[in-house]
Coordinates of C-alpha atoms in Angstrom, one line a residue:
M173 CA 6.9 11.2 21.5
I174 CA 6.0 12.0 18.0
A175 CA 7.8 9.8 15.3
N176 CA 9.6 10.4 12.3
S177 CA 7.3 9.6 9.5
S178 CA 8.9 9.7 6.6
L179 CA 5.9 2.2 -5.2
I180 CA 4.5 -6.9 -20.0
S181 CA 5.9 -7.5 -22.6
S182 CA 4.0 -9.2 -25.2
N183 CA 4.6 -10.6 -28.5
F184 CA 2.9 -8.3 -31.1
S185 CA 0.4 -9.5 -33.5
T186 CA 1.5 -10.2 -37.2
L187 CA -1.1 -9.6 -39.5
L188 CA -1.3 -12.0 -42.4
F189 CA -4.4 -11.3 -45.1
L190 CA -4.6 -14.7 -47.4
R191 CA -6.9 -14.3 -50.0
N192 CA -10.2 -16.3 -50.8
H193 CA -9.4 -19.9 -50.3
K194 CA -6.6 -20.3 -53.4
L195 CA -3.7 -19.5 -51.1
A196 CA -2.5 -21.0 -48.1
T197 CA 0.6 -20.1 -45.8
R198 CA 2.2 -22.6 -43.4
I199 CA 3.9 -20.6 -40.7
S200 CA 6.7 -22.3 -39.1
F201 CA 7.7 -21.5 -35.6
P202 CA 11.0 -21.6 -33.9
N203 CA 11.5 -24.0 -30.8
S204 CA 9.4 -23.2 -27.8
D205 CA 12.1 -22.1 -25.8
K206 CA 13.0 -18.9 -28.1
I207 CA 9.1 -17.7 -27.8
K208 CA 8.4 -15.7 -24.8
N209 CA 4.7 -16.5 -25.1
P210 CA 3.3 -19.8 -27.4
P211 CA 2.2 -19.2 -30.6
K212 CA -1.8 -18.6 -30.4
T213 CA -3.8 -18.2 -33.8
Q214 CA -7.2 -16.9 -34.0
F215 CA -9.1 -16.8 -37.3
F216 CA -11.8 -14.9 -38.1
N217 CA -14.4 -14.8 -41.3
N218 CA -13.9 -10.9 -42.7
S219 CA -14.8 -9.1 -45.7
I220 CA -12.2 -7.0 -46.8
S221 CA -13.1 -4.2 -48.7
G222 CA -9.4 -2.9 -49.3
F223 CA -8.6 -6.2 -51.8
G224 CA -12.2 -6.3 -53.4
V225 CA -12.6 -9.8 -52.4
K226 CA -14.2 -11.7 -49.5
G227 CA -10.8 -13.6 -47.3
R228 CA -9.9 -14.9 -44.2
L229 CA -8.0 -12.9 -41.5
Y230 CA -5.3 -14.9 -39.5
V231 CA -4.2 -13.3 -36.6
S232 CA -0.6 -14.9 -35.4
H233 CA 1.0 -14.2 -32.1
S234 CA 4.6 -14.6 -32.9
S235 CA 8.2 -13.0 -32.1
L236 CA 8.8 -13.8 -35.8
N237 CA 9.9 -10.8 -37.7
L238 CA 9.4 -8.8 -34.3
Q239 CA 11.6 -5.6 -34.8
N240 CA 10.3 -4.8 -38.5
Q241 CA 6.7 -5.0 -37.7
Q242 CA 6.1 -3.3 -33.9
D243 CA 3.6 -1.1 -33.6
P244 CA 4.5 2.2 -31.7
S245 CA 1.1 2.8 -30.6
M246 CA 1.3 -0.9 -29.0
E247 CA 4.9 -0.2 -27.8
K248 CA 3.5 2.8 -25.8
D249 CA 1.2 1.0 -24.3
V250 CA 3.5 -1.7 -23.2
D251 CA 6.0 0.7 -21.7
G252 CA 3.1 2.8 -19.9
S253 CA 0.3 0.8 -18.6
T254 CA 1.5 -3.0 -18.8
R255 CA 4.9 -1.9 -17.3
E256 CA 2.9 0.1 -14.8
N257 CA 0.8 -3.2 -14.2
E258 CA 3.7 -5.3 -13.5
L259 CA 5.5 -2.7 -11.1
G260 CA 2.3 -1.0 -9.5
G261 CA 0.9 -4.4 -7.8
G262 CA -0.5 -6.7 -10.8
S263 CA -4.2 -7.7 -10.7
N264 CA -4.4 -7.9 -6.7
N265 CA -6.4 -5.7 -4.3
G266 CA -3.4 -3.5 -4.2
G267 CA -2.8 -2.9 -7.8
N268 CA -6.2 -3.0 -9.5
G269 CA -8.1 0.2 -9.2
D270 CA -11.5 -1.7 -10.2
Q271 CA -11.3 -3.7 -7.0
W272 CA -11.5 -0.1 -4.6
D273 CA -14.4 1.4 -5.9
W274 CA -17.1 3.9 -4.6
T275 CA -18.4 1.3 -2.3
T276 CA -15.2 0.8 -0.2
S277 CA -14.7 4.9 -0.3
F278 CA -18.1 5.2 1.0
V279 CA -17.9 2.7 3.7
L280 CA -15.0 3.9 4.9
F281 CA -16.1 7.7 4.8
G282 CA -19.1 6.2 7.1
L283 CA -16.7 4.7 9.3
W284 CA -14.6 8.0 9.7
S285 CA -17.8 10.0 10.5
G286 CA -19.1 7.9 13.0
L287 CA -15.9 7.5 14.8
M288 CA -15.1 11.6 14.7
Y289 CA -19.0 11.5 16.1
Y290 CA -18.2 9.3 18.8
V291 CA -14.8 10.7 19.7
F292 CA -16.3 14.4 20.1
F293 CA -19.6 13.8 21.2
L294 CA -20.1 10.5 22.8
A295 CA -16.5 9.5 24.4
P296 CA -16.3 9.8 28.2
N297 CA -15.1 13.4 29.1
Q298 CA -15.1 13.1 33.1
T299 CA -11.4 14.2 33.5
P300 CA -10.5 16.9 31.2
L301 CA -7.8 18.3 33.4
T302 CA -6.6 14.9 34.2
D303 CA -6.2 14.4 30.4
M304 CA -4.5 18.2 30.2
Y305 CA -1.8 17.4 33.0
F306 CA -1.3 13.8 31.5
L307 CA -0.8 15.1 27.9
K308 CA 1.5 17.3 29.8
K309 CA 3.8 14.8 31.8
L310 CA 3.8 12.3 28.5
L311 CA 5.5 15.5 26.6
N312 CA 7.7 16.4 28.9
L313 CA 6.4 19.6 29.6
K314 CA 5.9 19.1 33.3
G315 CA 9.0 18.4 35.7
D316 CA 8.9 15.8 38.3
D317 CA 6.3 16.7 40.9
G318 CA 6.4 13.4 42.3
F319 CA 3.4 11.5 40.3
Q320 CA 4.2 8.3 38.7
M321 CA 2.5 7.7 35.3
N322 CA 0.7 4.6 34.7
E323 CA 3.1 2.0 32.9
V324 CA 0.3 0.7 30.6
L325 CA -0.5 4.8 29.5
V326 CA 3.2 5.6 29.0
G327 CA 3.8 2.5 26.5
L328 CA 0.8 2.9 24.8
W329 CA 1.8 6.6 24.2
Y330 CA 4.9 5.4 22.7
I331 CA 3.7 2.8 20.6
M332 CA 1.6 5.2 19.2
G333 CA 4.7 7.3 18.2
L334 CA 5.8 4.3 16.6
W335 CA 2.8 3.6 14.3
P336 CA 3.2 6.8 11.9
L337 CA 6.7 5.2 11.0
V338 CA 5.4 1.7 10.3
Y339 CA 2.5 3.3 8.0
S340 CA 5.0 5.2 6.2
M341 CA 7.0 2.3 5.5
L342 CA 3.9 0.4 4.3
L343 CA 2.2 3.1 2.3
L344 CA 5.5 4.9 0.6
P345 CA 5.8 3.5 -2.5
T346 CA 3.3 0.8 -3.1
A347 CA 0.1 2.5 -1.7
R348 CA 0.7 5.7 -3.3
S349 CA -2.2 6.7 -5.3
S350 CA -2.3 7.0 -9.2
K351 CA -0.6 9.9 -11.1
G352 CA -3.0 13.0 -10.5
S353 CA -4.7 12.1 -7.7
I354 CA -4.2 12.9 -3.5
P355 CA -0.6 12.5 -2.3
V356 CA -0.2 10.3 0.4
W357 CA 2.4 12.3 2.2
P358 CA 0.4 14.7 3.8
F359 CA -1.5 12.5 5.5
L360 CA 1.2 10.4 6.6
V361 CA 2.4 13.7 8.3
L362 CA -0.5 14.5 10.2
S363 CA -0.8 11.2 11.0
C364 CA 1.7 11.7 13.9
F365 CA -0.8 13.7 15.4
G366 CA -4.1 12.1 14.5
G367 CA -3.2 8.6 14.0
A368 CA -5.9 6.7 12.2
Y369 CA -8.2 9.4 12.5
V370 CA -6.2 11.3 9.6
L371 CA -5.1 8.2 7.7
I372 CA -8.9 6.6 7.1
P373 CA -9.6 9.8 4.6
Y374 CA -6.9 8.7 2.5
F375 CA -7.8 5.0 2.5
A376 CA -11.3 6.1 1.2
L377 CA -9.6 8.5 -1.2
W378 CA -6.9 6.1 -2.5
K379 CA -7.0 5.3 -6.3
P380 CA -4.4 2.4 -7.2
P381 CA -2.4 1.0 -9.0
P382 CA 0.7 3.2 -7.4
P383 CA 3.1 4.9 -10.1
P384 CA 6.2 2.8 -10.7
V385 CA 9.1 3.3 -8.4
E386 CA 12.2 5.2 -10.4
E387 CA 15.6 3.6 -9.5
T388 CA 17.0 7.1 -8.3
E389 CA 13.9 7.6 -5.9
L390 CA 15.4 4.4 -3.6
Q391 CA 18.4 6.9 -3.3
R392 CA 16.9 9.7 -1.8
L393 CA 14.7 10.7 1.1
P394 CA 12.5 9.4 2.4
L395 CA 12.3 6.1 0.3
N396 CA 16.2 5.2 1.5
L397 CA 15.0 5.4 5.2
L398 CA 11.9 3.6 4.7
E399 CA 13.4 1.0 2.7
S400 CA 16.2 0.4 4.9
K401 CA 16.5 -2.7 7.0
L402 CA 18.3 -0.7 9.7
T403 CA 15.2 1.4 10.0
A404 CA 12.9 -1.6 10.1
G405 CA 15.2 -3.2 12.5
I406 CA 15.1 -0.4 15.1
T407 CA 11.5 -0.3 15.1
M408 CA 11.1 -4.2 15.8
A409 CA 13.3 -3.4 18.7
A410 CA 11.9 -0.4 20.1
G411 CA 8.4 -2.2 19.8
L412 CA 9.4 -5.1 21.5
G413 CA 10.6 -2.8 24.5
I414 CA 7.7 -1.2 24.8
I415 CA 5.2 -4.1 24.7
F416 CA 7.2 -5.7 27.4
Y417 CA 7.6 -2.6 29.8
A418 CA 3.5 -2.4 29.4
G419 CA 2.7 -6.0 29.5
L420 CA 4.7 -7.0 32.5
S421 CA 2.8 -4.5 34.7
S422 CA 0.8 -5.7 37.6
G423 CA -2.9 -6.3 37.6
D424 CA -3.4 -3.3 39.8
V425 CA -1.8 -1.0 36.6
W426 CA -4.0 -2.6 34.2
K427 CA -7.0 -2.0 36.4
E428 CA -6.1 1.9 36.9
F429 CA -5.4 2.2 33.1
Y430 CA -9.2 0.7 32.4
Q431 CA -10.7 3.1 35.3
Y432 CA -9.0 6.0 33.3
F433 CA -10.1 4.2 29.7
R434 CA -13.9 4.5 31.2
E435 CA -13.3 8.3 32.3
S436 CA -10.9 9.9 30.2
R437 CA -11.7 11.2 26.4
F438 CA -7.8 11.1 25.5
I439 CA -7.1 7.6 26.9
H440 CA -10.2 6.6 25.4
A441 CA -9.8 8.3 21.9
M442 CA -6.3 6.8 21.9
S443 CA -7.3 3.5 22.8
I444 CA -9.6 3.4 19.8
D445 CA -6.9 4.9 17.7
F446 CA -4.1 2.0 18.7
S447 CA -7.1 -0.5 17.7
L448 CA -7.8 0.8 14.2
L449 CA -4.2 1.1 13.4
S450 CA -3.8 -2.5 14.4
A451 CA -6.7 -3.6 12.3
F452 CA -5.9 -1.9 9.1
A453 CA -2.0 -3.0 9.4
P454 CA -2.5 -6.4 7.7
F455 CA -4.5 -5.4 4.6
W456 CA -1.7 -2.8 3.6
I457 CA 0.9 -5.4 4.7
Y458 CA -0.9 -7.9 2.1
N459 CA -0.8 -4.9 -0.6
D460 CA 2.6 -4.0 -0.1
M461 CA 3.5 -7.6 -0.3
T462 CA 1.7 -8.3 -3.6
A463 CA 3.3 -5.3 -5.2
R464 CA 6.8 -6.5 -4.4
K465 CA 5.6 -10.2 -5.9
W466 CA 6.4 -11.4 -2.9
Y467 CA 3.1 -13.3 -1.8
D468 CA 3.8 -16.7 -2.5
K469 CA 7.0 -16.8 -0.3
G470 CA 5.8 -14.2 2.1
S471 CA 2.2 -15.2 2.7
W472 CA 2.9 -16.9 6.2
L473 CA 3.6 -13.1 7.6
L474 CA -0.3 -12.5 7.2
P475 CA -1.5 -14.0 10.2
L476 CA 1.2 -12.7 12.5
S477 CA 0.5 -9.2 11.2
V478 CA -2.2 -9.1 13.2
I479 CA 0.0 -9.0 16.4
P480 CA 0.0 -4.9 16.9
V481 CA 3.4 -3.2 15.9
L482 CA 5.8 -6.4 16.1
G483 CA 3.7 -8.1 13.3
P484 CA 3.9 -5.4 11.1
A485 CA 7.5 -4.7 12.0
L486 CA 8.4 -8.4 11.5
Y487 CA 7.3 -7.9 7.6
L488 CA 9.4 -5.1 7.5
L489 CA 12.1 -6.4 8.5
L490 CA 12.0 -9.8 6.1
R491 CA 10.3 -8.1 2.8
P492 CA 12.5 -7.5 -0.4
S493 CA 13.3 -4.6 -2.3
V494 CA 10.6 -3.3 -4.3
P495 CA 10.9 -3.3 -8.1
T496 CA 12.1 -0.4 -10.0
V497 CA 12.2 1.0 -13.4
P498 CA 15.2 2.9 -14.8
A499 CA 14.6 6.7 -14.5
L500 CA 14.5 7.2 -18.3
S501 CA 12.1 4.3 -18.9
S502 CA 9.2 5.9 -16.8
P503 CA 6.4 7.1 -17.9
S504 CA 6.9 10.7 -16.7
S505 CA 10.5 10.6 -18.4
T506 CA 8.8 9.8 -21.6
K507 CA 6.2 12.5 -21.4
E508 CA 8.9 15.0 -20.5
K509 CA 11.1 13.8 -24.2

């Protein structure tokens, strides 16, 4: 089974230049509840050549006369980078590019290289013909020949079909890379066939913060499907059914599966893939949770996220909608104007 695979305003400073020690100006601020940020005053001794005299520069952060004294360049900065910080993950691990440096990428690439070498050269490969037979049976390419497939193996196969959908819902849109970086969707599509062996290179190349999500994006595929509570509910129900199907198998069935794991490269590699996807899921849940500004309320789900498939599916079912920006206010739309 292959699953369908299917995101700051501040008050500007008002500069008051006061000449020498002869002029003193009092600035009265309105009530604190009318000011978005409390006033902060910084004061510097400065030589102002334009006035020909030494003076003092007072920088007062206030909302007074805001409409008349806004700097267009600052406004652009607020609409762009600052808003992107707010909607793209903030200063958490998922939203701060400085915290995802080349050291992390190097470690992930090293892990991926080691895994690929192990799977292709060191993993057990005693039953290549049996592996091909199992693959055909699991893909329903072989008719009923009287052979009963191992229930744990069948459950693992179908669980691996759910993982690409789970990761698509976790990585889109809140784990997209910054604009101009590597897109995530090719890796998600290929993960239907390669699982974590395909996703780890994207984890290494990931460059946060993600671009802000426009309102219209949530009305189109794939986000309207991936953000749907119905999709999350179906994933949860399917995961529960598959895990109960495999988990209730007898001890002899589990012993048989363990023997397959020791002899078959196909089953060995798939089992490692399952473990890797389960191990990476808590981080991407944390990243998605912080990008949605839900960490304070949803942090209790993080310990549960270590439960394979069911933990991530429960989070996907309960999480709030992703923050959005109006289509005309996004940085890309501003550039087009």
